[in-house]
Amino acid sequence: MSIADFLVIINDILLRTVSMMYFPHSFLNFTPVCSTTLVLAVAATLISVWFTVAFTFDRFLAICYPNVKAKYCTERTATVIMGIVSVFSCLVSVPWYFTMVAEYNIDNIPRGCIFEQVFLNLTSWAAFELLTISLTMFVPFFLFLVLNTLTASHVLMSGRVRRGFRGRNTGENDPEMTNRRKSVVLLFCISGSYILLWSTQVIHVLSVRVFATPYVKGSDFESVGFMLQALSTCTNTAIYVLTQSKFREQIKSAASPSHPIFLIVKFVKNWNT
């Protein structure tokens, strides 16, 4: 999930927003390039969102159905699911490439990307756009609420049952319930931050698409929604750093001088000298 969030920052923030604002005459402003960047940004957003959904569902199975944990909550299953989500997200994002046309031409080179207005009158495009919005916002919202509610209720119920069996006055800690509570806290931090930070964007889309509120491009409400949506891509990594010791160990090992990336950089520097 952290890698997927990092891809959103690269494609949606750096390559699209920052480059268009501060480097309007760079090669990133060529129409084919900025159209490709749009596709990558949409795909990265979908991947980031559905990786979070997959994590939530994995924790739901592991906590509520421990009998199937050993069979389904494995590294192999996670790899397959991540591959399917990545391929599907890329395929769904491809049509956005063909919606962009050149804003102007310099020396017969198309530059800039604007939305082709003819798509606004197509029923098929309206259905596709609704599908994309649903996959990015509405369906994940619903799944987060349902899965988190079921997981939390299961932990509370099982905690009462275990306390009843162990006795209220034993004074002993229950390691199993401690691990479950930690998992629930992590689960609510990740999915809860997504819900809070995406709420403004969801309200904006609903007001424009459902309640027919006049759309004002670049309005403050839209800008705040985009800012919070972009901020949501940074929260997962921060939560992992604060809560997961194994994740911190992996970051430290990746930053060590013996990591293959640093060895390759050192080899290139020695080769040039």
GROMACS .gro file of N, CA and C in nm, residues 127-222:
model
  288
  127ALA      N    1  -2.172   0.654  -1.833
  127ALA     CA    2  -2.174   0.527  -1.758
  127ALA      C    3  -2.033   0.489  -1.712
  128PHE      N    4  -1.935   0.508  -1.801
  128PHE     CA    5  -1.797   0.474  -1.765
  128PHE      C    6  -1.746   0.566  -1.655
  129GLU      N    7  -1.776   0.694  -1.664
  129GLU     CA    8  -1.731   0.788  -1.561
  129GLU      C    9  -1.796   0.756  -1.427
  130LEU      N   10  -1.925   0.717  -1.430
  130LEU     CA   11  -1.992   0.677  -1.307
  130LEU      C   12  -1.928   0.552  -1.248
  131LEU      N   13  -1.888   0.459  -1.336
  131LEU     CA   14  -1.819   0.338  -1.289
  131LEU      C   15  -1.687   0.373  -1.221
  132THR      N   16  -1.610   0.463  -1.282
  132THR     CA   17  -1.481   0.502  -1.225
  132THR      C   18  -1.499   0.570  -1.090
  133ILE      N   19  -1.596   0.662  -1.082
  133ILE     CA   20  -1.622   0.731  -0.955
  133ILE      C   21  -1.668   0.633  -0.848
  134SER      N   22  -1.753   0.538  -0.887
  134SER     CA   23  -1.801   0.439  -0.791
  134SER      C   24  -1.688   0.352  -0.739
  135LEU      N   25  -1.599   0.309  -0.829
  135LEU     CA   26  -1.488   0.224  -0.787
  135LEU      C   27  -1.387   0.298  -0.701
  136THR      N   28  -1.379   0.429  -0.720
  136THR     CA   29  -1.281   0.507  -0.646
  136THR      C   30  -1.336   0.558  -0.513
  137MET      N   31  -1.466   0.589  -0.507
  137MET     CA   32  -1.521   0.655  -0.389
  137MET      C   33  -1.630   0.575  -0.320
  138PHE      N   34  -1.742   0.554  -0.391
  138PHE     CA   35  -1.862   0.505  -0.324
  138PHE      C   36  -1.850   0.360  -0.278
  139VAL      N   37  -1.805   0.271  -0.365
  139VAL     CA   38  -1.792   0.129  -0.325
  139VAL      C   39  -1.691   0.110  -0.213
  140PRO      N   40  -1.570   0.170  -0.220
  140PRO     CA   41  -1.478   0.158  -0.106
  140PRO      C   42  -1.535   0.214   0.023
  141PHE      N   43  -1.607   0.328   0.017
  141PHE     CA   44  -1.669   0.382   0.137
  141PHE      C   45  -1.762   0.280   0.201
  142PHE      N   46  -1.847   0.220   0.120
  142PHE     CA   47  -1.943   0.122   0.171
  142PHE      C   48  -1.872   0.001   0.231
  143LEU      N   49  -1.771  -0.050   0.162
  143LEU     CA   50  -1.698  -0.167   0.210
  143LEU      C   51  -1.624  -0.137   0.340
  144PHE      N   52  -1.562  -0.020   0.349
  144PHE     CA   53  -1.493   0.016   0.472
  144PHE      C   54  -1.588   0.020   0.591
  145LEU      N   55  -1.702   0.084   0.572
  145LEU     CA   56  -1.799   0.095   0.681
  145LEU      C   57  -1.850  -0.042   0.724
  146VAL      N   58  -1.885  -0.128   0.628
  146VAL     CA   59  -1.939  -0.260   0.661
  146VAL      C   60  -1.834  -0.348   0.727
  147LEU      N   61  -1.716  -0.358   0.666
  147LEU     CA   62  -1.612  -0.446   0.718
  147LEU      C   63  -1.562  -0.401   0.854
  148ASN      N   64  -1.544  -0.270   0.873
  148ASN     CA   65  -1.499  -0.220   1.003
  148ASN      C   66  -1.603  -0.243   1.111
  149THR      N   67  -1.730  -0.224   1.076
  149THR     CA   68  -1.836  -0.247   1.174
  149THR      C   69  -1.842  -0.394   1.214
  150LEU      N   70  -1.835  -0.484   1.117
  150LEU     CA   71  -1.838  -0.627   1.147
  150LEU      C   72  -1.716  -0.670   1.228
  151THR      N   73  -1.599  -0.618   1.193
  151THR     CA   74  -1.478  -0.655   1.265
  151THR      C   75  -1.482  -0.606   1.410
  152ALA      N   76  -1.520  -0.480   1.429
  152ALA     CA   77  -1.526  -0.425   1.565
  152ALA      C   78  -1.628  -0.497   1.651
  153SER      N   79  -1.747  -0.526   1.595
  153SER     CA   80  -1.849  -0.597   1.672
  153SER      C   81  -1.803  -0.738   1.708
  154HIS      N   82  -1.731  -0.804   1.616
  154HIS     CA   83  -1.681  -0.938   1.645
  154HIS      C   84  -1.578  -0.935   1.758
  155VAL      N   85  -1.488  -0.836   1.756
  155VAL     CA   86  -1.387  -0.827   1.861
  155VAL      C   87  -1.452  -0.799   1.996
  156LEU      N   88  -1.551  -0.710   2.001
  156LEU     CA   89  -1.620  -0.680   2.126
  156LEU      C   90  -1.693  -0.803   2.180
  157MET      N   91  -1.761  -0.875   2.091
  157MET     CA   92  -1.836  -0.993   2.134
  157MET      C   93  -1.743  -1.103   2.181
  158SER      N   94  -1.637  -1.130   2.105
  158SER     CA   95  -1.544  -1.235   2.144
  158SER      C   96  -1.470  -1.197   2.273
  159GLY      N   97  -1.446  -1.066   2.293
  159GLY     CA   98  -1.382  -1.023   2.416
  159GLY      C   99  -1.469  -1.051   2.538
  160ARG      N  100  -1.599  -1.028   2.526
  160ARG     CA  101  -1.689  -1.059   2.638
  160ARG      C  102  -1.691  -1.208   2.667
  161VAL      N  103  -1.695  -1.289   2.560
  161VAL     CA  104  -1.699  -1.434   2.578
  161VAL      C  105  -1.571  -1.484   2.644
  162ARG      N  106  -1.455  -1.435   2.599
  162ARG     CA  107  -1.328  -1.481   2.656
  162ARG      C  108  -1.313  -1.437   2.801
  163ARG      N  109  -1.360  -1.317   2.833
  163ARG     CA  110  -1.354  -1.273   2.972
  163ARG      C  111  -1.444  -1.359   3.059
  164GLY      N  112  -1.558  -1.403   3.002
  164GLY     CA  113  -1.645  -1.490   3.077
  164GLY      C  114  -1.582  -1.625   3.106
  165PHE      N  115  -1.510  -1.680   3.009
  165PHE     CA  116  -1.443  -1.808   3.029
  165PHE      C  117  -1.324  -1.796   3.124
  166ARG      N  118  -1.246  -1.689   3.110
  166ARG     CA  119  -1.125  -1.672   3.190
  166ARG      C  120  -1.153  -1.620   3.329
  167GLY      N  121  -1.271  -1.558   3.344
  167GLY     CA  122  -1.304  -1.502   3.474
  167GLY      C  123  -1.266  -1.356   3.481
  168ARG      N  124  -1.345  -1.279   3.548
  168ARG     CA  125  -1.325  -1.134   3.551
  168ARG      C  126  -1.212  -1.093   3.646
  169ASN      N  127  -1.180  -1.177   3.744
  169ASN     CA  128  -1.086  -1.136   3.849
  169ASN      C  129  -0.954  -1.212   3.841
  170THR      N  130  -0.920  -1.263   3.725
  170THR     CA  131  -0.795  -1.337   3.713
  170THR      C  132  -0.675  -1.244   3.715
  171GLY      N  133  -0.695  -1.121   3.662
  171GLY     CA  134  -0.584  -1.027   3.661
  171GLY      C  135  -0.479  -1.057   3.557
  172GLU      N  136  -0.507  -1.150   3.468
  172GLU     CA  137  -0.411  -1.188   3.365
  172GLU      C  138  -0.446  -1.119   3.234
  173ASN      N  139  -0.342  -1.087   3.160
  173ASN     CA  140  -0.362  -1.030   3.028
  173ASN      C  141  -0.388  -1.141   2.928
  174ASP      N  142  -0.471  -1.111   2.830
  174ASP     CA  143  -0.504  -1.206   2.724
  174ASP      C  144  -0.425  -1.166   2.599
  175PRO      N  145  -0.317  -1.239   2.564
  175PRO     CA  146  -0.237  -1.199   2.447
  175PRO      C  147  -0.318  -1.199   2.317
  176GLU      N  148  -0.411  -1.294   2.305
  176GLU     CA  149  -0.490  -1.302   2.182
  176GLU      C  150  -0.576  -1.178   2.164
  177MET      N  151  -0.643  -1.136   2.272
  177MET     CA  152  -0.727  -1.017   2.261
  177MET      C  153  -0.643  -0.890   2.244
  178THR      N  154  -0.523  -0.889   2.301
  178THR     CA  155  -0.434  -0.775   2.283
  178THR      C  156  -0.394  -0.760   2.136
  179ASN      N  157  -0.360  -0.872   2.073
  179ASN     CA  158  -0.325  -0.869   1.931
  179ASN      C  159  -0.443  -0.828   1.845
  180ARG      N  160  -0.563  -0.874   1.880
  180ARG     CA  161  -0.682  -0.837   1.803
  180ARG      C  162  -0.711  -0.689   1.816
  181ARG      N  163  -0.696  -0.637   1.937
  181ARG     CA  164  -0.722  -0.494   1.956
  181ARG      C  165  -0.621  -0.410   1.878
  182LYS      N  166  -0.495  -0.453   1.874
  182LYS     CA  167  -0.396  -0.381   1.795
  182LYS      C  168  -0.431  -0.384   1.646
  183SER      N  169  -0.477  -0.500   1.600
  183SER     CA  170  -0.516  -0.511   1.459
  183SER      C  171  -0.634  -0.421   1.428
  184VAL      N  172  -0.730  -0.413   1.521
  184VAL     CA  173  -0.847  -0.328   1.499
  184VAL      C  174  -0.807  -0.181   1.497
  185VAL      N  175  -0.716  -0.141   1.587
  185VAL     CA  176  -0.668  -0.003   1.589
  185VAL      C  177  -0.600   0.032   1.458
  186LEU      N  178  -0.512  -0.057   1.410
  186LEU     CA  179  -0.445  -0.033   1.283
  186LEU      C  180  -0.545  -0.026   1.169
  187LEU      N  181  -0.643  -0.116   1.172
  187LEU     CA  182  -0.746  -0.121   1.067
  187LEU      C  183  -0.825   0.009   1.063
  188PHE      N  184  -0.867   0.057   1.180
  188PHE     CA  185  -0.946   0.179   1.184
  188PHE      C  186  -0.863   0.302   1.149
  189CYS      N  187  -0.735   0.300   1.183
  189CYS     CA  188  -0.650   0.414   1.148
  189CYS      C  189  -0.637   0.428   0.998
  190ILE      N  190  -0.614   0.315   0.929
  190ILE     CA  191  -0.593   0.321   0.784
  190ILE      C  192  -0.722   0.351   0.710
  191SER      N  193  -0.825   0.271   0.734
  191SER     CA  194  -0.951   0.292   0.662
  191SER      C  195  -1.023   0.418   0.710
  192GLY      N  196  -1.011   0.449   0.839
  192GLY     CA  197  -1.075   0.570   0.891
  192GLY      C  198  -1.014   0.696   0.833
  193SER      N  199  -0.881   0.698   0.819
  193SER     CA  200  -0.816   0.814   0.758
  193SER      C  201  -0.859   0.831   0.613
  194TYR      N  202  -0.876   0.718   0.544
  194TYR     CA  203  -0.924   0.727   0.405
  194TYR      C  204  -1.064   0.790   0.400
  195ILE      N  205  -1.153   0.744   0.486
  195ILE     CA  206  -1.290   0.796   0.485
  195ILE      C  207  -1.292   0.945   0.517
  196LEU      N  208  -1.217   0.987   0.617
  196LEU     CA  209  -1.217   1.128   0.656
  196LEU      C  210  -1.158   1.217   0.547
  197LEU      N  211  -1.046   1.174   0.488
  197LEU     CA  212  -0.978   1.259   0.392
  197LEU      C  213  -1.045   1.260   0.255
  198TRP      N  214  -1.123   1.158   0.225
  198TRP     CA  215  -1.194   1.154   0.097
  198TRP      C  216  -1.335   1.211   0.108
  199SER      N  217  -1.382   1.241   0.227
  199SER     CA  218  -1.521   1.285   0.246
  199SER      C  219  -1.551   1.412   0.168
  200THR      N  220  -1.459   1.509   0.171
  200THR     CA  221  -1.481   1.636   0.100
  200THR      C  222  -1.496   1.613  -0.049
  201GLN      N  223  -1.411   1.527  -0.106
  201GLN     CA  224  -1.419   1.498  -0.249
  201GLN      C  225  -1.548   1.426  -0.283
  202VAL      N  226  -1.592   1.334  -0.199
  202VAL     CA  227  -1.717   1.262  -0.222
  202VAL      C  228  -1.836   1.358  -0.218
  203ILE      N  229  -1.836   1.449  -0.121
  203ILE     CA  230  -1.945   1.547  -0.111
  203ILE      C  231  -1.948   1.636  -0.235
  204HIS      N  232  -1.831   1.675  -0.282
  204HIS     CA  233  -1.824   1.759  -0.401
  204HIS      C  234  -1.879   1.687  -0.524
  205VAL      N  235  -1.841   1.561  -0.542
  205VAL     CA  236  -1.890   1.484  -0.657
  205VAL      C  237  -2.040   1.463  -0.647
  206LEU      N  238  -2.090   1.432  -0.528
  206LEU     CA  239  -2.233   1.412  -0.511
  206LEU      C  240  -2.311   1.541  -0.540
  207SER      N  241  -2.259   1.654  -0.494
  207SER     CA  242  -2.331   1.780  -0.514
  207SER      C  243  -2.339   1.817  -0.661
  208VAL      N  244  -2.233   1.785  -0.737
  208VAL     CA  245  -2.232   1.821  -0.879
  208VAL      C  246  -2.308   1.719  -0.963
  209ARG      N  247  -2.284   1.590  -0.937
  209ARG     CA  248  -2.342   1.485  -1.022
  209ARG      C  249  -2.486   1.450  -0.986
  210VAL      N  250  -2.516   1.449  -0.857
  210VAL     CA  251  -2.649   1.402  -0.813
  210VAL      C  252  -2.744   1.519  -0.791
  211PHE      N  253  -2.698   1.623  -0.721
  211PHE     CA  254  -2.786   1.734  -0.685
  211PHE      C  255  -2.776   1.850  -0.784
  212ALA      N  256  -2.699   1.832  -0.893
  212ALA     CA  257  -2.692   1.929  -1.003
  212ALA      C  258  -2.649   2.067  -0.957
  213THR      N  259  -2.556   2.073  -0.862
  213THR     CA  260  -2.501   2.201  -0.820
  213THR      C  261  -2.411   2.256  -0.931
  214PRO      N  262  -2.421   2.385  -0.963
  214PRO     CA  263  -2.334   2.440  -1.070
  214PRO      C  264  -2.187   2.415  -1.042
  215TYR      N  265  -2.119   2.362  -1.141
  215TYR     CA  266  -1.977   2.331  -1.125
  215TYR      C  267  -1.892   2.454  -1.153
  216VAL      N  268  -1.804   2.486  -1.059
  216VAL     CA  269  -1.711   2.598  -1.073
  216VAL      C  270  -1.570   2.541  -1.070
  217LYS      N  271  -1.504   2.544  -1.185
  217LYS     CA  272  -1.370   2.487  -1.194
  217LYS      C  273  -1.273   2.566  -1.109
  218GLY      N  274  -1.195   2.493  -1.029
  218GLY     CA  275  -1.095   2.557  -0.945
  218GLY      C  276  -1.152   2.624  -0.821
  219SER      N  277  -1.274   2.587  -0.781
  219SER     CA  278  -1.334   2.646  -0.661
  219SER      C  279  -1.255   2.603  -0.536
  220ASP      N  280  -1.276   2.678  -0.429
  220ASP     CA  281  -1.206   2.647  -0.305
  220ASP      C  282  -1.244   2.508  -0.253
  221PHE      N  283  -1.373   2.474  -0.263
  221PHE     CA  284  -1.419   2.345  -0.213
  221PHE      C  285  -1.354   2.232  -0.292
  222GLU      N  286  -1.346   2.247  -0.423
  222GLU     CA  287  -1.282   2.144  -0.506
  222GLU      C  288  -1.133   2.135  -0.476
   0.00000   0.00000   0.00000
